Coordinates of C-alpha atoms and ligand atoms in Angstrom, one line a residue:
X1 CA 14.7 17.7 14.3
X2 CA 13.9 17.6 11.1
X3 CA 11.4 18.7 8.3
X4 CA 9.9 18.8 5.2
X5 CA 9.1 22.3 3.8
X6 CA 7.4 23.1 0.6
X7 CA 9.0 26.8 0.3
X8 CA 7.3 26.9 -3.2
X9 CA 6.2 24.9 -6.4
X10 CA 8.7 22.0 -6.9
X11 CA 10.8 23.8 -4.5
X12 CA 11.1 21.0 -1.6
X13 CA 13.8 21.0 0.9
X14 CA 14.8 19.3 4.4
X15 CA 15.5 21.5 7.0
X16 CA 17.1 21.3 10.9
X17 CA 14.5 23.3 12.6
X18 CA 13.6 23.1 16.7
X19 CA 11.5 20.2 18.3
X20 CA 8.2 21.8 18.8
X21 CA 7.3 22.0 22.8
X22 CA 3.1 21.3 24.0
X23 CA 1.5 24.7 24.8
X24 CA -1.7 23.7 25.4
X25 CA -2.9 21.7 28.3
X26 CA -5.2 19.3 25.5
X27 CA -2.1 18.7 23.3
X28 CA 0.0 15.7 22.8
X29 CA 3.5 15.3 21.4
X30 CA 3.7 12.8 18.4
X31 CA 7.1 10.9 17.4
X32 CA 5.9 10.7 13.7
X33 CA 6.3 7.0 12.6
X34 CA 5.1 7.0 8.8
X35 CA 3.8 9.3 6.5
X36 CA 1.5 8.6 3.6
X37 CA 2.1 10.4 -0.1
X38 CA -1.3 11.4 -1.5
X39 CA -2.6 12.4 -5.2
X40 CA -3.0 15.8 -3.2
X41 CA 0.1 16.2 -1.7
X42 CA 1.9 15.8 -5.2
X43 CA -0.9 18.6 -6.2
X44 CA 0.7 20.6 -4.0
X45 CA 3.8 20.2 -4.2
X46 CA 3.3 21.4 -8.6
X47 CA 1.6 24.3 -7.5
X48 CA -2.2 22.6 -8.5
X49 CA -3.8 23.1 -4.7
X50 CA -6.0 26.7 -4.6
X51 CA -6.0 25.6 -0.7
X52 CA -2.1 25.1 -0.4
X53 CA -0.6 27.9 0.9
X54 CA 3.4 27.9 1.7
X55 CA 5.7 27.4 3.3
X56 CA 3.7 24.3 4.5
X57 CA 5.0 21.4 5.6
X58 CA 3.0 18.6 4.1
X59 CA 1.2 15.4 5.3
X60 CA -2.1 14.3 6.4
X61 CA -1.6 10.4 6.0
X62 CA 0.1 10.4 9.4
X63 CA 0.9 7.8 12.0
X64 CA 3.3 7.7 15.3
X65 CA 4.0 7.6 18.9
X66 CA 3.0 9.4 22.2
X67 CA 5.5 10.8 23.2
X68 CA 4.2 13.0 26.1
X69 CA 0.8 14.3 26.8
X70 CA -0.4 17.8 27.8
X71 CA -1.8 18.3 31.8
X72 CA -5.4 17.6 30.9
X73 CA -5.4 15.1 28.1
X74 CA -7.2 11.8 29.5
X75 CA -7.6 9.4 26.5
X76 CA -4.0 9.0 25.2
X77 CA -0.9 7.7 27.1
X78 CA 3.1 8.4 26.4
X79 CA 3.7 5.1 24.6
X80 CA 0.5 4.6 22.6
X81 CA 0.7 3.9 19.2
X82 CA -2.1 6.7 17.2
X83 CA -3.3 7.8 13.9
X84 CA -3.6 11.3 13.4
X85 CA -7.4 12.9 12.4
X86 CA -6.0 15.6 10.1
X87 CA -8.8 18.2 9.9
X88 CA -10.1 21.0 12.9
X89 CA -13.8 22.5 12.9
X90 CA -15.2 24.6 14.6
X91 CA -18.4 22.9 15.8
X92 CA -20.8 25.4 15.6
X93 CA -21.5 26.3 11.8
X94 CA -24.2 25.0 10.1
X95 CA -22.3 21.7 8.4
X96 CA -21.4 21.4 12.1
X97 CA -24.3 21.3 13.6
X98 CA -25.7 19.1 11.2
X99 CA -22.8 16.4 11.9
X100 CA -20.7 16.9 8.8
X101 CA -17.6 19.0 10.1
X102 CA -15.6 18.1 7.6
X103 CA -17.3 20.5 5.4
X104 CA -17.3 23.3 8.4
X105 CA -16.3 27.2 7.3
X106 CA -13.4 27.0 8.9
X107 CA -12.2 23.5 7.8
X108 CA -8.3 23.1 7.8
X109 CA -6.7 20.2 6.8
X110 CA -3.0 19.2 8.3
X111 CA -0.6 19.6 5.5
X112 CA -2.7 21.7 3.3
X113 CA -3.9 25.1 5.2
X114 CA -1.6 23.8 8.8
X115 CA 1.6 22.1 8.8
X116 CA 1.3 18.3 8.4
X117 CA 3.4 15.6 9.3
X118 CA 5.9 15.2 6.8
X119 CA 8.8 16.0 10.2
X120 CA 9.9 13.8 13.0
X121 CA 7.7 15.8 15.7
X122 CA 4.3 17.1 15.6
X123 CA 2.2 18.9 18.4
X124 CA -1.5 18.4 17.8
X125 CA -4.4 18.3 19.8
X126 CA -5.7 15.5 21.9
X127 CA -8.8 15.0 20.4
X128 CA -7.0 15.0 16.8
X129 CA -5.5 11.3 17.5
X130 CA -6.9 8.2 17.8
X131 CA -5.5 5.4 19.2
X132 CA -4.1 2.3 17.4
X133 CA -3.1 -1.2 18.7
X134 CA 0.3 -1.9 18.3
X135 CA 0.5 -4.8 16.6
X136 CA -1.0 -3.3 13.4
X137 CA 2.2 -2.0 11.6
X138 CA 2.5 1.7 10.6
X139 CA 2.5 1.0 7.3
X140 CA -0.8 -0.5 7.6
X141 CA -2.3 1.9 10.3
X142 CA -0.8 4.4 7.4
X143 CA -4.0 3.7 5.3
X144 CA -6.9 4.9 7.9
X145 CA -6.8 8.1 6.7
X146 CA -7.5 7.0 2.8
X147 CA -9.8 4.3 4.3
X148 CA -11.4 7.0 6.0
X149 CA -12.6 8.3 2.6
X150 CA -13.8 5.3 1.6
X151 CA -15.5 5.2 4.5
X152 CA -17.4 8.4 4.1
X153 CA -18.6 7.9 0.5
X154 CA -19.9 4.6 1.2
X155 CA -21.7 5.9 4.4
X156 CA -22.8 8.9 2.1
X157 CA -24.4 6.8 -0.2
X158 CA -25.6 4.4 2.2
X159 CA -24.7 1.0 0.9
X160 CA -26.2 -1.9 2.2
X161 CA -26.0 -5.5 2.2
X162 CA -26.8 -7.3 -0.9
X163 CA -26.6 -4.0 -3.0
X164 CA -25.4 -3.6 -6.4
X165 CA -22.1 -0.9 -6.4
X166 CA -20.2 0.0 -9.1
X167 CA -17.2 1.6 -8.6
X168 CA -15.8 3.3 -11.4
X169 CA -11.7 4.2 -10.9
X170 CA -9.8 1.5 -9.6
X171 CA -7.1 3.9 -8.0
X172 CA -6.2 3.8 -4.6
X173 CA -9.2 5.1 -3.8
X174 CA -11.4 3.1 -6.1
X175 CA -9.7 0.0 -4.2
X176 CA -10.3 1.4 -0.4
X177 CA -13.9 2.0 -2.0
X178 CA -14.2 -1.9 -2.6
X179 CA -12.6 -3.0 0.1
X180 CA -15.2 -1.0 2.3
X181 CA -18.4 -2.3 0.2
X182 CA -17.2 -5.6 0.5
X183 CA -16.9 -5.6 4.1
X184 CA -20.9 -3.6 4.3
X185 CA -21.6 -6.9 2.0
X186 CA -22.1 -5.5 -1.4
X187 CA -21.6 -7.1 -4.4
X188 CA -19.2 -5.0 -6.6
X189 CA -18.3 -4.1 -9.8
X190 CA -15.0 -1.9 -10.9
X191 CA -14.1 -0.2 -14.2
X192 CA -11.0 1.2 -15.2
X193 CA -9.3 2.0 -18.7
X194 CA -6.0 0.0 -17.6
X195 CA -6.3 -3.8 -17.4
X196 CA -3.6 -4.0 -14.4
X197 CA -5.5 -2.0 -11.9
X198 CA -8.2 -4.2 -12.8
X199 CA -6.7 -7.3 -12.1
X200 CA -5.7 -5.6 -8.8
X201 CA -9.2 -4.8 -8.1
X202 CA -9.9 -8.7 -8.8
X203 CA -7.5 -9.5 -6.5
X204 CA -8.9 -7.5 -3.8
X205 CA -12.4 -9.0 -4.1
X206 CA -14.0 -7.8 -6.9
X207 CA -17.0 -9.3 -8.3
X208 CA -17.2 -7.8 -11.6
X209 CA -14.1 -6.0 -13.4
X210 CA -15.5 -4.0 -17.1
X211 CA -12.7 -1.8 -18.6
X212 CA -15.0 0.6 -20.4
X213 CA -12.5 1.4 -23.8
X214 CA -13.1 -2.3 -24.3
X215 CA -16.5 -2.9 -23.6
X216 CA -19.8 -1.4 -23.6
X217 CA -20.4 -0.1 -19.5
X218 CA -23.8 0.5 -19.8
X219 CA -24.6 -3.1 -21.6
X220 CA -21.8 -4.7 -19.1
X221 CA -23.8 -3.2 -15.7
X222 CA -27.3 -4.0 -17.8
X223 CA -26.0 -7.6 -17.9
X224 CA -24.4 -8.1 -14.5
X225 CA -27.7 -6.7 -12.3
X226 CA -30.2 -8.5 -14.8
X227 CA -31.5 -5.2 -16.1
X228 CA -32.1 -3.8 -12.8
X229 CA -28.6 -1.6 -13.2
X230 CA -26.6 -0.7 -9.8
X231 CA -28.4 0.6 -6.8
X232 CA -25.1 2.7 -6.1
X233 CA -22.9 4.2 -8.6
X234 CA -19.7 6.0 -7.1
X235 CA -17.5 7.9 -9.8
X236 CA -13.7 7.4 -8.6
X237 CA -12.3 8.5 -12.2
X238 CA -14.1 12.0 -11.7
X239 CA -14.0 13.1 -15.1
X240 CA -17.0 15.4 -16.8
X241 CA -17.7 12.0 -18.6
X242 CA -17.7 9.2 -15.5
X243 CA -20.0 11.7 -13.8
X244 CA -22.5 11.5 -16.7
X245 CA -22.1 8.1 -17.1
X246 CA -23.4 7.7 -13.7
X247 CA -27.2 8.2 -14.6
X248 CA -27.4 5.9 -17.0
X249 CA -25.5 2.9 -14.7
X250 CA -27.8 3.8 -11.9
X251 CA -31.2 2.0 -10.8
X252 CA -34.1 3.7 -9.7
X253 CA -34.0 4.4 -6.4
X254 CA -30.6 4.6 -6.7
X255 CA -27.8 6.7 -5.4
X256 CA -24.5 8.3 -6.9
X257 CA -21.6 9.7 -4.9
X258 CA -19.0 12.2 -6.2
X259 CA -15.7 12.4 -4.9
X260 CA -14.3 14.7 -7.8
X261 CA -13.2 18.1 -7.8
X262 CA -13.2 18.7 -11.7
X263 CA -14.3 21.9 -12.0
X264 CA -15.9 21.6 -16.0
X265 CA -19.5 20.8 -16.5
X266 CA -21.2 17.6 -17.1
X267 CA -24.1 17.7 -19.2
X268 CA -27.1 15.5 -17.4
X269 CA -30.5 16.3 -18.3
X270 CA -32.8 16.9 -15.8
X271 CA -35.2 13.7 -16.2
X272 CA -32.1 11.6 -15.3
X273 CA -33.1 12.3 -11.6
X274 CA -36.5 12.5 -11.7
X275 CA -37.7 9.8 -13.9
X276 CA -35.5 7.4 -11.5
X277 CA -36.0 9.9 -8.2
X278 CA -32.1 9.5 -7.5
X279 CA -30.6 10.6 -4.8
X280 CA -27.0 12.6 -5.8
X281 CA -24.5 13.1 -2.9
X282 CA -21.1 14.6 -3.0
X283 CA -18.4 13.3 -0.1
X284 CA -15.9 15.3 0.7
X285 CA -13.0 14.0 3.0
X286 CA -14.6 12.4 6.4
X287 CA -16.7 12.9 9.4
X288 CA -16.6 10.6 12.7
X289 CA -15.0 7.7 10.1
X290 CA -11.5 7.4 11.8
X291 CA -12.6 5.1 15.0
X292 CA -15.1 2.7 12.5
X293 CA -11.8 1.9 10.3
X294 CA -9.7 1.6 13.1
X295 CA -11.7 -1.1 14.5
X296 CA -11.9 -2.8 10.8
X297 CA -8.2 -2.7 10.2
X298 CA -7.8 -4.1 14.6
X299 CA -10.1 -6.9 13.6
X300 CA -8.1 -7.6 10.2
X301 CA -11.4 -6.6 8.0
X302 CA -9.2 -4.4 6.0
X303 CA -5.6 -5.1 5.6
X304 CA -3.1 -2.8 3.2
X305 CA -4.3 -5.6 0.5
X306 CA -1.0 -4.4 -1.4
X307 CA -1.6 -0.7 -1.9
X308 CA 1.4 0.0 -0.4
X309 CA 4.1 -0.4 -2.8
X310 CA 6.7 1.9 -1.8
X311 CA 8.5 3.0 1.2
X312 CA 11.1 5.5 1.7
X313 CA 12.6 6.5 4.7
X314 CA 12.2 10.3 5.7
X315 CA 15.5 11.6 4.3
X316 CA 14.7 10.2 0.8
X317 CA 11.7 12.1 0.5
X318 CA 12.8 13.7 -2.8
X319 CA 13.0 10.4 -4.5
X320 CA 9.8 9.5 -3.4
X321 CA 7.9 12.6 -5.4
X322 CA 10.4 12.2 -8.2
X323 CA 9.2 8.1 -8.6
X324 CA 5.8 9.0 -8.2
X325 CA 6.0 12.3 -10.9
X326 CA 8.4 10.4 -13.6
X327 CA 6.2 6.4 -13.0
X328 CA 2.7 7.3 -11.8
X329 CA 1.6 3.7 -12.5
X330 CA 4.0 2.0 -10.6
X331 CA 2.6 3.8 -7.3
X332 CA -0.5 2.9 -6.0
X333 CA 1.0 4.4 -2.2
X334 CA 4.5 5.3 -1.6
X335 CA 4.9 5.9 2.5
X336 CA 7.7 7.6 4.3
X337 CA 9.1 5.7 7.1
X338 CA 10.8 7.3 10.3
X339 CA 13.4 5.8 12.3
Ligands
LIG1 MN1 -4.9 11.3 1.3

């Protein structure tokens, strides 16, 4: 079969190697059926991923077929159709115990410290897949895993009906962000610098769109919550200056979720959280949010709403991290496709 190997940065190739074989009596084989290309996979593929280590084969967006099940495995069957939960914990830490593995001491991620699933065949553990109905195409079941992050910061910062979210980023995770407050019935506002990926943020439901290099933010979020400001603020841009921003967009009471991993200070005086009492959570990939976005994406809640705009089959894979190095803006999510 074959796979992708990262041997090094920007050193890429395709390799025959052998079919790997179930060891373990809990382990399933997985005909890989599509492969999502992430913001971090291109990070590691330059060399920009302290986590990375090589060779690795990349890949954590993953989708496929069971293609035969270990003795004791119980909840999948050869012929299921399954998205793949890329992380392993091990369930007795502290961030364990408290019911956010995802943040365990020994947190590894498939296709960053593990191989991923950028190859036709994966072995992985039962409880590692989740199963899919067949009628949702891969390249929509594709998008769980970036839903699934969505899912977490809005569960992190515990959005409610009838709340006032702004969103600032209208990447493709700004836009899985929306998607996921809409459906929890928020009313939403996005910001971006580039009008486009506004207009695509209007398009996917949107109630308010404020491109901050044209506009005043803070007047525009005054305005839009009649002086109350918004009772969630999530920064999607991730720069020292969107955190910042934050206080100043948020109510009292409020809450702001970071998703960023910008590792240079933001200045925010210390009467920004006490004056309004906010409440300041960081959301790091996802815990227990695979089966919830499942079930959404089953019952047609959330669709791909045109974040897919590129597929490649397998053997192209080159092309795809060329496109998406040389015309970032024309990617929102390129996806490998497997025969
Ligand atoms: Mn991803």
């Amino acid at each position: 079969m074959k796979a992708a190997i990262v041997y090094g940065v920007n050193d890429l190739r395709i390799e025959e190697v052998s079919k790997p074989k179930i060891e373990k009596s809990c382990q399933v084989l997985l005909k890989v059926k599509a492969v999502g290309i992430c913001g971090s996979d291109v990070h590691i593929l330059e060399g920009e991923n302290p986590f990375a280590t090589f060779p690795r084969v990349m890949g954590h967006e993953i989708v496929g077929e069971i293609e035969a099940v270990g003795a004791d495995v119980t909840t999948v069957q050869v012929g299921e159709h399954v998205v793949v939960e890329p992380i392993t914990y091990c369930g007795k830490c502290y961030a364990c115990r408290k019911g956010m593995p995802n943040v365990c001491e020994q947190l590894k991620v498939s296709g960053v410290h593990v191989d991923g699933g950028m190859r036709e065949y994966m072995v992985i553990d039962e409880k590692q897949v989740h199963s899919i109905k067949k009628d949702i195409p891969w390249t929509t079941a594709v998008l769980t895993e970036p839903y699934t992050i969505a899912g977490n910061v809005t569960t992190r910062t515990n959005i409610k009906a009838g709340e006032c979210v702004v969103i600032q980023g209208a990447g493709p995770i700004g836009i899985t962000i929306l998607r996921i407050a809409k459906v929890k019935g928020a009313t939403v506002l996005v910001t971006d610098m580039v009008d486009e990926k506004l207009e695509f943020a209007k398009a996917n439901g949107a109630d308010a769109i404020v491109n901050p290099a044209k506009e005043n933010l803070v007047e525009a979020v005054k305005n839009w919550t009649g002086g109350e400001m918004a009772n969630v603020v999530i920064d999607a841009a991730c720069t020292p200056k969107t955190f910042e921003i934050c206080f100043d967009l948020v109510s009292v009471a409020g809450t702001i979720g970071v998703l960023g991993m910008n590792e240079k200070p933001s200045a925010i005086p210390q009467i920004n959280f006490m004056k309004k009492q906010l409440t300041v959570v960081g959301s790091r990939l996802q815990a227990y949010q695979f089966v919830p976005v499942i079930r959404l994406l089953e019952a047609g809640s959330l669709t791909d709403n045109g974040l897919v705009t590129h597929k490649f089959k397998f053997e192209d894979i080159k092309s795809a991290f060329q496109l998406i190095h040389e015309h970032p803006e024309q990617v929102k999510k390129a996806v490998l496709l497997f025969d």
